Amino acid sequence: MDRMIIHGGAPLRGVVELSGSKNATLPIMMAAVLTAEPVIIRNVPRLRDVATAIELLGGLGVAARWRGDHELELQARELIGHEAPYELVKTMRASFVMLGPLLARGGRARVSTPGGCAIGARPVNLHIAGVRALGARVQLRNGYVEAHAARLVGARVWLDNPSVGATENILMAATLARGRTVIENAAREPEVGDLARMLAAMGARITGAGTHVIEIEGVERLHGAEHSVIPDRIEAGSLMAAAAATGGDVIIRGAPLQDLDAVIVKLGEAGGEITPVEGGLRIVRAGTLRPIELRTLPYPGFPTDLQAQMMALLTQAHGASVITETIFENRFMHAQELIRMGADIVMKGSTAVVRGPSRLSGAPVMATDLRASMGLIVAGLAAENTTTVSRVYHLDRGYEALDRKLAALGARIERAPEA
Ligand code: UD1
C-alpha cells in the first residue's frame, strides 16, 4: 500500500490534461453485457475501479482487451454467469449497476447488496423498485438481490429521488424490455447522458437523457458500437480547487465547461478567475480567497464529489464559509483530518462552518474514501511543510496518475510505500 508525501506551498502552474470520467466509464463498461457483439470504448481512464469492472465482467464471460492505453474492447459473446459477487460489490458499489444489464440480456441476475459505506447508508431500494416495475421478480437472499424476468416489460418508473445509479440501472434494463419505459425524476448527471449516448450507438431508442424524464422504447436486440467517454468533470473540479488553494495558474485541457457551471460559479465567488480557453479552461487565483456558502445538490447543482476539495480550499478563505451536504448523510469525514492540520471547522448535522484563513501545517492524515482523500491532497498542497496522505488506494480508484499530473504542475509530491 502506498502513501503520498506532499511538501506544500508551491503554486500549481502549467497545463494538465483530464482523463475520461470514471463515473461515466463504469456503467458504459457494464452496457457491454447487453450485446453479443464487441464494443469499443475510448478515453477509458486507467483506474483501479476500471480494473475491478474488468474483473466483474470477466466473471460473467465478457472478454476484455486493451487496444491502446485508453481504448478498451469488451465482448459478451455468451454470458457464463449472472452474478456480481460480494467481494467485488463491496470494493466498488457501482458494480450494483450490473443488475439491469444482466436481467435484460439473460433474464436473471444475482447481485450482492453493497452494504453501507464510509459516506452513508446508500440504500439500493430505488434500483430494486425500478426493475420490479419492469416486471422482474426480486427477492433478497443471503445478502444478494436475486432477480428473474423472462422478458422485462416497459413501465412508468418514478424515482423518489434522482439517484444516478438507479437511473442507469433502469435505463439499461429498459433498452431490451418490451414496450415503452418512462423514468420520471431521473438523474440529470452528464454521466447518465454519456451512458445514453453509448446505448443509442448500440441501437437503443432513448429520448430525454439529461432531463428529468427519460423515455426508452425497448428493442429486440442491441449491437456493437464505439464510444468515447466524456472527460472527468470531477477531476477538473479537483484540479481547479488545487490550483485556487495554492494561488496557481493552471490550464485544464479537456475541461467540459458545459458540465461545470455550478463549480465555475462557486470557485469564482471564492476568488478563482476562470476563463474558457481553446479546448478547456484556465483558472488563476491572484488575490485572497473569499468565504462562500455552498450546498451540494443533484446535477446541475454543486456536486457532492467536490465537497471535500472545496472544504480544503475554504480553509484558506478570509472569513466564515458554510457548507451544507444534502446528498450523503456522513460525508464530512475529511473535516477531522483537516482540523488536525490546523483548520477551524465546526460541524452540526449536515452543515459545516469553515473559518479561515488557517495556516495549515503538514501532518500524517488518512481518508476513508476517494473524494475525501483528494480533499486532503488539496490541503497538503496549500499547507506548510510536509503532509503524508496514506491509503492511496482510495485515490487510485478514481484519479489517473494524480501524482504525475500534480508534479508536472510544479507540486512537490511523491508516492512512496507505506512506512
Ligand atoms: C453516484 C456516483 C457518486 C456520486 C453520487 C451522487 C457513480 C459510480 N457514483 O453514486 O460518485 O457521489 O452519484 O452524485 O456514478 N439513494 C436511495 N436509494 C437508492 C439509491 C440512492 O435512497 O436506491 C440515495 C442515496 O443514499 C443518496 C442519493 O440517493 O443519498 C444519491 O445517490 P445516487 O445518486 O444513487 O449515488 P450513486 O449512484 O451511488
Coordinates of C-alpha atoms and ligand atoms in Angstrom, one line a residue:
M1 CA 0.0 0.0 0.0
D2 CA 1.3 3.4 -0.9
R3 CA 1.1 6.9 0.5
M4 CA 1.5 10.4 -1.0
I5 CA 4.1 12.7 0.5
I6 CA 3.5 16.4 -0.2
H7 CA 5.8 19.3 0.5
G8 CA 3.2 22.1 0.4
G9 CA 3.4 25.7 -0.6
A10 CA 4.2 25.5 -4.3
P11 CA 1.7 27.3 -6.5
L12 CA 0.4 25.0 -9.3
R13 CA 1.3 26.3 -12.7
G14 CA 1.1 24.9 -16.2
V15 CA -1.1 22.7 -18.4
V16 CA -2.8 19.5 -17.4
E17 CA -4.9 17.1 -19.4
L18 CA -8.1 15.5 -18.0
S19 CA -8.7 11.8 -18.1
G20 CA -12.0 10.2 -19.1
S21 CA -14.8 10.2 -16.5
K22 CA -14.7 7.4 -14.0
N23 CA -18.4 7.6 -13.3
A24 CA -19.3 7.5 -17.0
T25 CA -16.9 4.7 -17.8
L26 CA -18.1 2.2 -15.3
P27 CA -21.8 1.9 -16.4
I28 CA -20.7 2.2 -20.0
M29 CA -18.5 -0.9 -19.5
M30 CA -21.5 -2.7 -18.0
A31 CA -23.5 -1.9 -21.0
A32 CA -21.3 -4.3 -22.9
V33 CA -23.3 -7.1 -21.4
L34 CA -26.4 -6.0 -23.4
T35 CA -25.0 -7.3 -26.7
A36 CA -23.1 -10.3 -28.0
E37 CA -21.1 -8.1 -30.4
P38 CA -17.9 -6.3 -29.5
V39 CA -18.0 -2.7 -28.1
I40 CA -15.0 -0.4 -28.2
I41 CA -14.7 2.3 -25.5
R42 CA -12.2 5.1 -25.9
N43 CA -10.8 7.6 -23.4
V44 CA -11.1 5.0 -20.6
P45 CA -9.1 6.1 -17.6
R46 CA -6.6 3.6 -16.1
L47 CA -8.0 3.3 -12.6
R48 CA -8.4 0.6 -10.0
D49 CA -12.2 0.8 -10.4
V50 CA -11.9 0.1 -14.1
A51 CA -9.7 -3.0 -13.3
T52 CA -12.4 -4.1 -10.8
A53 CA -15.1 -3.7 -13.5
I54 CA -13.0 -5.8 -15.9
E55 CA -12.8 -8.5 -13.2
L56 CA -16.5 -8.3 -12.7
L57 CA -17.2 -8.6 -16.4
G58 CA -14.6 -11.4 -16.7
G59 CA -16.6 -13.5 -14.2
L60 CA -19.6 -13.2 -16.4
G61 CA -17.7 -14.4 -19.5
V62 CA -17.1 -10.9 -21.0
A63 CA -13.7 -10.8 -22.8
A64 CA -11.7 -7.6 -22.3
R65 CA -8.8 -6.4 -24.3
W66 CA -6.8 -3.2 -24.2
R67 CA -6.3 -1.9 -27.7
G68 CA -4.3 1.1 -26.6
D69 CA -3.5 2.9 -23.4
H70 CA -7.1 4.2 -23.1
E71 CA -9.0 2.1 -25.5
L72 CA -10.8 -1.0 -24.3
E73 CA -12.7 -3.7 -26.3
L74 CA -15.3 -5.7 -24.5
Q75 CA -17.3 -8.6 -25.9
A76 CA -20.0 -10.6 -24.1
R77 CA -20.4 -13.3 -26.8
E78 CA -22.1 -15.5 -24.3
L79 CA -22.7 -15.0 -20.6
I80 CA -21.3 -17.8 -18.5
G81 CA -22.7 -16.3 -15.2
H82 CA -25.2 -13.9 -13.9
E83 CA -23.6 -12.8 -10.6
A84 CA -21.9 -9.8 -9.2
P85 CA -20.2 -11.2 -6.1
Y86 CA -19.9 -9.6 -2.7
E87 CA -16.1 -9.4 -2.9
L88 CA -16.4 -7.0 -5.9
V89 CA -19.5 -5.1 -5.0
K90 CA -18.1 -4.2 -1.6
T91 CA -15.0 -2.7 -3.1
M92 CA -16.9 -0.9 -5.8
R93 CA -20.5 -0.1 -5.3
A94 CA -21.0 0.8 -8.9
S95 CA -21.0 -2.9 -9.6
F96 CA -24.6 -2.9 -8.5
V97 CA -25.5 -1.3 -11.8
M98 CA -24.9 -4.7 -13.3
L99 CA -28.3 -5.7 -12.1
G100 CA -30.2 -4.1 -15.1
P101 CA -27.9 -5.3 -17.9
L102 CA -27.8 -8.9 -16.6
L103 CA -31.6 -9.0 -16.3
A104 CA -32.2 -7.5 -19.7
R105 CA -29.7 -9.8 -21.5
G106 CA -30.1 -13.1 -19.6
G107 CA -33.3 -12.9 -17.7
R108 CA -31.7 -13.3 -14.3
A109 CA -29.3 -11.6 -12.0
R110 CA -27.8 -12.3 -8.6
V111 CA -26.1 -9.1 -7.4
S112 CA -24.7 -8.6 -3.9
T113 CA -26.2 -5.8 -1.9
P114 CA -23.4 -3.3 -1.3
G115 CA -24.0 -2.6 2.4
G116 CA -23.2 0.8 3.9
C117 CA -20.1 2.7 3.1
A118 CA -17.9 5.4 4.6
I119 CA -20.1 8.3 3.4
G120 CA -23.5 7.0 4.4
A121 CA -26.1 4.2 4.2
R122 CA -26.5 4.4 0.5
P123 CA -29.5 2.0 0.0
V124 CA -30.5 0.4 -3.3
N125 CA -34.3 0.4 -2.8
L126 CA -34.8 2.6 -5.9
H127 CA -32.9 0.2 -8.1
I128 CA -35.0 -2.7 -6.9
A129 CA -38.3 -0.8 -7.2
G130 CA -37.3 0.1 -10.7
V131 CA -36.6 -3.4 -12.0
R132 CA -39.7 -4.6 -10.2
A133 CA -41.8 -2.0 -12.0
L134 CA -40.4 -3.5 -15.3
G135 CA -41.8 -6.9 -14.2
A136 CA -38.8 -8.6 -12.6
R137 CA -39.4 -10.9 -9.6
V138 CA -36.9 -9.8 -7.0
Q139 CA -36.0 -11.3 -3.6
L140 CA -33.3 -10.6 -1.1
R141 CA -31.5 -13.8 -0.1
N142 CA -28.2 -14.3 1.8
G143 CA -27.2 -10.7 1.2
Y144 CA -27.9 -10.9 -2.5
V145 CA -30.6 -9.4 -4.7
E146 CA -31.9 -12.2 -6.9
A147 CA -34.0 -11.1 -9.8
H148 CA -35.7 -13.0 -12.6
A149 CA -37.8 -12.0 -15.6
A150 CA -38.5 -13.9 -18.8
R151 CA -38.6 -10.6 -20.6
L152 CA -38.8 -7.2 -19.0
V153 CA -41.9 -5.1 -19.8
G154 CA -41.7 -1.3 -20.2
A155 CA -43.4 0.7 -17.4
R156 CA -43.5 4.1 -15.8
V157 CA -41.0 4.4 -13.0
W158 CA -41.0 7.4 -10.6
L159 CA -37.8 7.8 -8.6
D160 CA -38.3 9.2 -5.1
N161 CA -35.0 11.0 -5.6
P162 CA -32.9 11.3 -8.7
S163 CA -30.4 8.6 -8.0
V164 CA -27.7 8.3 -10.6
G165 CA -27.1 4.6 -10.2
A166 CA -30.9 3.7 -10.1
T167 CA -31.4 5.8 -13.3
E168 CA -28.6 4.0 -15.0
N169 CA -29.8 0.6 -13.9
I170 CA -33.3 1.1 -15.1
L171 CA -32.2 2.8 -18.3
M172 CA -30.1 -0.3 -19.2
A173 CA -32.8 -2.7 -18.2
A174 CA -35.4 -0.9 -20.3
T175 CA -33.4 -0.9 -23.5
L176 CA -34.3 -4.5 -24.2
A177 CA -37.7 -4.5 -22.5
R178 CA -41.0 -5.0 -24.4
G179 CA -42.6 -1.6 -25.0
R180 CA -42.0 1.9 -23.6
T181 CA -40.4 2.8 -20.2
V182 CA -40.6 6.3 -18.8
I183 CA -38.2 7.2 -15.9
E184 CA -39.5 10.2 -14.1
N185 CA -37.4 12.3 -11.7
A186 CA -34.4 10.8 -13.4
A187 CA -30.9 11.9 -12.6
R188 CA -29.6 14.5 -15.0
E189 CA -25.9 14.0 -14.4
P190 CA -23.7 14.2 -17.6
E191 CA -22.6 10.7 -16.9
V192 CA -26.2 9.4 -17.4
G193 CA -26.2 11.3 -20.7
D194 CA -22.9 9.7 -21.8
L195 CA -24.4 6.2 -21.0
A196 CA -27.5 7.0 -23.0
R197 CA -25.3 8.0 -26.0
M198 CA -23.4 4.7 -25.7
L199 CA -26.7 2.8 -25.6
A200 CA -28.0 4.8 -28.5
A201 CA -24.9 3.9 -30.5
M202 CA -25.7 0.3 -29.7
G203 CA -29.2 0.7 -31.2
A204 CA -31.2 1.7 -28.1
R205 CA -34.1 4.1 -28.6
I206 CA -33.8 6.8 -25.9
T207 CA -35.1 10.3 -25.6
G208 CA -34.8 12.9 -22.8
A209 CA -31.4 11.8 -21.3
G210 CA -30.1 14.9 -19.4
T211 CA -33.7 15.9 -18.4
H212 CA -35.9 14.7 -15.6
V213 CA -37.9 12.4 -17.9
I214 CA -36.2 9.7 -19.9
E215 CA -38.2 7.6 -22.3
I216 CA -36.9 4.3 -23.7
E217 CA -38.6 2.3 -26.4
G218 CA -37.4 -1.2 -26.0
V219 CA -35.8 -3.0 -28.9
E220 CA -35.3 -6.7 -29.7
R221 CA -31.6 -6.6 -29.7
L222 CA -28.6 -4.3 -29.4
H223 CA -25.4 -4.4 -31.4
G224 CA -21.8 -3.5 -31.1
A225 CA -20.7 0.2 -31.0
E226 CA -17.8 2.5 -30.5
H227 CA -17.9 5.3 -27.9
S228 CA -15.6 7.9 -26.5
V229 CA -16.1 8.6 -22.8
I230 CA -16.6 12.3 -21.7
P231 CA -13.8 14.0 -19.7
D232 CA -14.0 13.8 -15.9
R233 CA -15.7 16.9 -14.6
I234 CA -14.9 15.8 -11.0
E235 CA -11.2 15.6 -11.8
A236 CA -11.5 19.0 -13.4
G237 CA -13.1 20.5 -10.3
S238 CA -10.5 18.8 -8.1
L239 CA -7.6 20.3 -10.0
M240 CA -9.4 23.7 -10.0
A241 CA -9.6 23.6 -6.3
A242 CA -6.0 22.6 -6.0
A243 CA -5.0 25.5 -8.3
A244 CA -7.0 28.0 -6.4
A245 CA -5.8 26.7 -3.0
T246 CA -2.2 27.2 -4.0
G247 CA -2.6 30.6 -5.7
G248 CA -1.8 29.0 -9.0
D249 CA -2.4 29.5 -12.7
V250 CA -3.4 26.3 -14.5
I251 CA -4.9 25.4 -17.9
I252 CA -7.1 22.3 -17.8
R253 CA -7.3 20.7 -21.2
G254 CA -10.5 18.9 -22.0
A255 CA -12.4 20.6 -19.2
P256 CA -16.1 20.2 -20.1
L257 CA -17.2 23.8 -19.4
Q258 CA -20.9 23.0 -20.1
D259 CA -20.9 20.4 -17.2
L260 CA -19.1 22.7 -14.7
D261 CA -21.5 25.7 -14.3
A262 CA -22.0 25.3 -10.6
V263 CA -18.3 24.6 -10.0
I264 CA -17.2 27.6 -12.0
V265 CA -19.7 29.9 -10.2
K266 CA -18.7 28.8 -6.8
L267 CA -14.9 28.8 -7.4
G268 CA -15.4 32.3 -9.0
E269 CA -17.3 33.5 -5.8
A270 CA -14.4 32.2 -3.8
G271 CA -11.8 34.2 -5.8
G272 CA -10.8 32.0 -8.7
E273 CA -10.7 33.7 -12.1
I274 CA -11.9 31.2 -14.6
T275 CA -11.8 31.8 -18.3
P276 CA -12.5 29.5 -21.3
V277 CA -9.5 28.8 -23.4
E278 CA -9.1 26.7 -26.6
G279 CA -10.0 23.2 -25.6
G280 CA -10.6 23.8 -21.9
L281 CA -10.3 26.4 -19.2
R282 CA -7.8 28.4 -17.3
I283 CA -8.0 29.1 -13.6
V284 CA -5.9 31.7 -11.9
R285 CA -6.0 32.8 -8.3
A286 CA -4.1 36.0 -7.7
G287 CA -5.8 37.7 -4.8
T288 CA -7.1 36.4 -1.5
L289 CA -9.8 33.8 -1.2
R290 CA -13.3 34.8 -0.1
P291 CA -15.7 32.8 2.0
I292 CA -18.8 31.3 0.3
E293 CA -21.9 29.4 1.0
L294 CA -22.0 26.0 -0.7
R295 CA -24.8 23.4 -0.9
T296 CA -24.3 20.1 -2.6
L297 CA -27.2 19.1 -4.8
P298 CA -28.1 16.7 -7.6
Y299 CA -26.8 17.9 -11.0
P300 CA -26.9 20.7 -12.2
G301 CA -26.3 21.7 -8.5
F302 CA -22.9 21.6 -6.9
P303 CA -21.6 18.0 -6.9
T304 CA -21.1 16.2 -3.6
D305 CA -18.0 14.6 -5.1
L306 CA -16.2 18.0 -4.9
Q307 CA -17.4 19.0 -1.4
A308 CA -14.2 17.7 0.4
Q309 CA -11.9 19.5 -2.1
M310 CA -13.9 22.8 -1.6
M311 CA -13.7 22.4 2.2
A312 CA -10.0 22.2 2.0
L313 CA -9.9 25.2 -0.3
L314 CA -12.1 27.3 2.0
T315 CA -9.8 26.8 5.0
Q316 CA -7.7 29.4 3.1
A317 CA -10.6 31.9 2.6
H318 CA -10.7 35.1 4.7
G319 CA -13.9 34.6 6.7
A320 CA -16.5 32.0 7.5
S321 CA -17.9 29.7 4.8
V322 CA -20.9 27.5 5.3
I323 CA -21.0 24.1 3.6
T324 CA -24.2 22.0 3.5
E325 CA -24.1 18.4 2.3
T326 CA -27.6 17.3 1.2
I327 CA -26.7 14.1 -0.8
F328 CA -24.9 11.9 1.7
E329 CA -25.5 11.9 5.5
N330 CA -22.0 11.2 6.6
R331 CA -19.7 12.9 4.2
F332 CA -17.6 15.2 6.5
M333 CA -15.1 12.5 7.4
H334 CA -12.3 14.6 5.9
A335 CA -13.1 17.5 8.3
Q336 CA -11.5 15.8 11.3
E337 CA -8.3 15.3 9.3
L338 CA -8.3 18.9 8.1
I339 CA -8.7 20.0 11.8
R340 CA -5.6 18.0 12.6
M341 CA -3.8 20.1 10.0
G342 CA -4.9 23.3 11.7
A343 CA -8.2 24.1 10.1
D344 CA -11.1 25.7 12.0
I345 CA -14.2 23.7 11.2
V346 CA -17.3 23.3 13.2
M347 CA -19.9 20.7 12.2
K348 CA -23.5 20.4 13.1
G349 CA -25.6 17.7 11.3
S350 CA -25.2 18.2 7.6
T351 CA -23.7 21.7 7.9
A352 CA -20.0 22.6 8.4
V353 CA -18.7 26.1 9.1
V354 CA -15.2 26.7 7.9
R355 CA -13.4 29.7 9.3
G356 CA -10.3 30.9 7.6
P357 CA -7.6 31.6 6.7
S358 CA -5.9 28.9 8.7
R359 CA -2.2 28.2 8.5
L360 CA -2.3 24.6 7.7
S361 CA 0.6 22.6 8.8
G362 CA 1.5 19.3 7.3
A363 CA 0.5 16.2 9.2
P364 CA 0.1 12.5 8.6
V365 CA -3.5 12.1 7.5
M366 CA -5.7 9.4 6.0
A367 CA -9.0 9.3 4.4
T368 CA -11.9 7.0 4.3
D369 CA -13.0 7.5 0.7
L370 CA -11.9 8.6 -2.7
R371 CA -13.0 12.3 -2.7
A372 CA -12.1 12.8 1.0
S373 CA -8.5 11.7 0.0
M374 CA -8.5 14.3 -2.7
G375 CA -9.6 16.9 -0.2
L376 CA -6.6 16.1 1.9
I377 CA -4.3 16.3 -1.1
V378 CA -5.6 19.9 -1.8
A379 CA -5.0 20.8 1.9
G380 CA -1.5 19.3 1.7
L381 CA -0.6 21.3 -1.4
A382 CA -1.7 24.5 0.4
A383 CA 0.0 23.6 3.8
E384 CA 3.3 24.5 5.1
N385 CA 5.9 21.7 5.3
T386 CA 5.1 18.0 4.8
T387 CA 1.8 16.2 4.6
T388 CA 1.5 12.4 4.2
V389 CA -1.7 11.1 2.9
S390 CA -2.0 7.4 3.5
R391 CA -4.4 4.8 2.0
V392 CA -3.6 6.0 -1.5
Y393 CA -5.6 3.1 -2.9
H394 CA -8.6 5.3 -2.5
L395 CA -7.1 7.9 -4.9
D396 CA -6.1 5.1 -7.3
R397 CA -9.8 4.1 -7.6
G398 CA -10.7 7.4 -9.2
Y399 CA -7.7 9.6 -10.2
E400 CA -5.4 8.6 -13.0
A401 CA -1.7 9.4 -12.5
L402 CA -2.6 12.0 -9.9
D403 CA 0.9 12.4 -8.5
R404 CA 2.4 12.7 -12.0
K405 CA -0.1 15.3 -13.1
L406 CA 0.4 17.4 -10.0
A407 CA 4.2 17.1 -10.2
A408 CA 4.1 18.3 -13.8
L409 CA 2.3 21.4 -12.5
G410 CA 5.1 22.0 -10.0
A411 CA 3.7 20.3 -6.9
R412 CA 6.3 18.7 -4.7
I413 CA 4.6 15.4 -4.4
E414 CA 5.9 11.8 -4.4
R415 CA 4.4 8.4 -4.0
A416 CA 6.1 6.0 -1.6
P417 CA 5.4 2.7 0.0
E418 CA 3.6 2.9 3.4
A419 CA 6.2 3.1 6.1
Ligands
UD1_1 C1 -23.1 8.3 -8.0 C2 -21.6 8.5 -8.2 C3 -21.0 9.1 -6.9 C4 -21.8 10.4 -6.5 C5 -23.3 10.2 -6.4 C6 -24.0 11.4 -6.2 C7 -21.0 6.7 -9.7 C8 -20.3 5.4 -9.9 N1 -21.0 7.2 -8.5 O1 -23.3 7.4 -6.9 O2 -19.6 9.4 -7.2 O3 -21.3 10.8 -5.3 O4 -23.7 9.6 -7.7 O5 -23.8 12.3 -7.2 O6 -21.6 7.3 -10.6 N2 -30.5 6.6 -2.8 C9 -31.6 6.0 -2.2 N3 -32.0 4.8 -2.7 C10 -31.4 4.2 -3.8 C11 -30.3 4.9 -4.4 C12 -29.9 6.1 -3.9 O7 -32.1 6.5 -1.2 O8 -31.8 3.1 -4.2 C13 -30.0 7.9 -2.2 C14 -28.5 7.7 -1.7 O9 -28.5 7.2 -0.4 C15 -28.1 9.2 -1.8 C16 -28.8 9.7 -3.0 O10 -29.9 8.8 -3.3 O11 -28.5 9.9 -0.7 C17 -28.0 9.8 -4.2 O12 -27.3 8.6 -4.5 P1 -27.0 8.1 -6.0 O13 -27.3 9.2 -7.0 O14 -27.7 6.8 -6.2 O15 -25.5 7.8 -6.0 P2 -24.7 6.7 -6.7 O16 -25.3 6.4 -8.0 O17 -24.5 5.6 -5.7

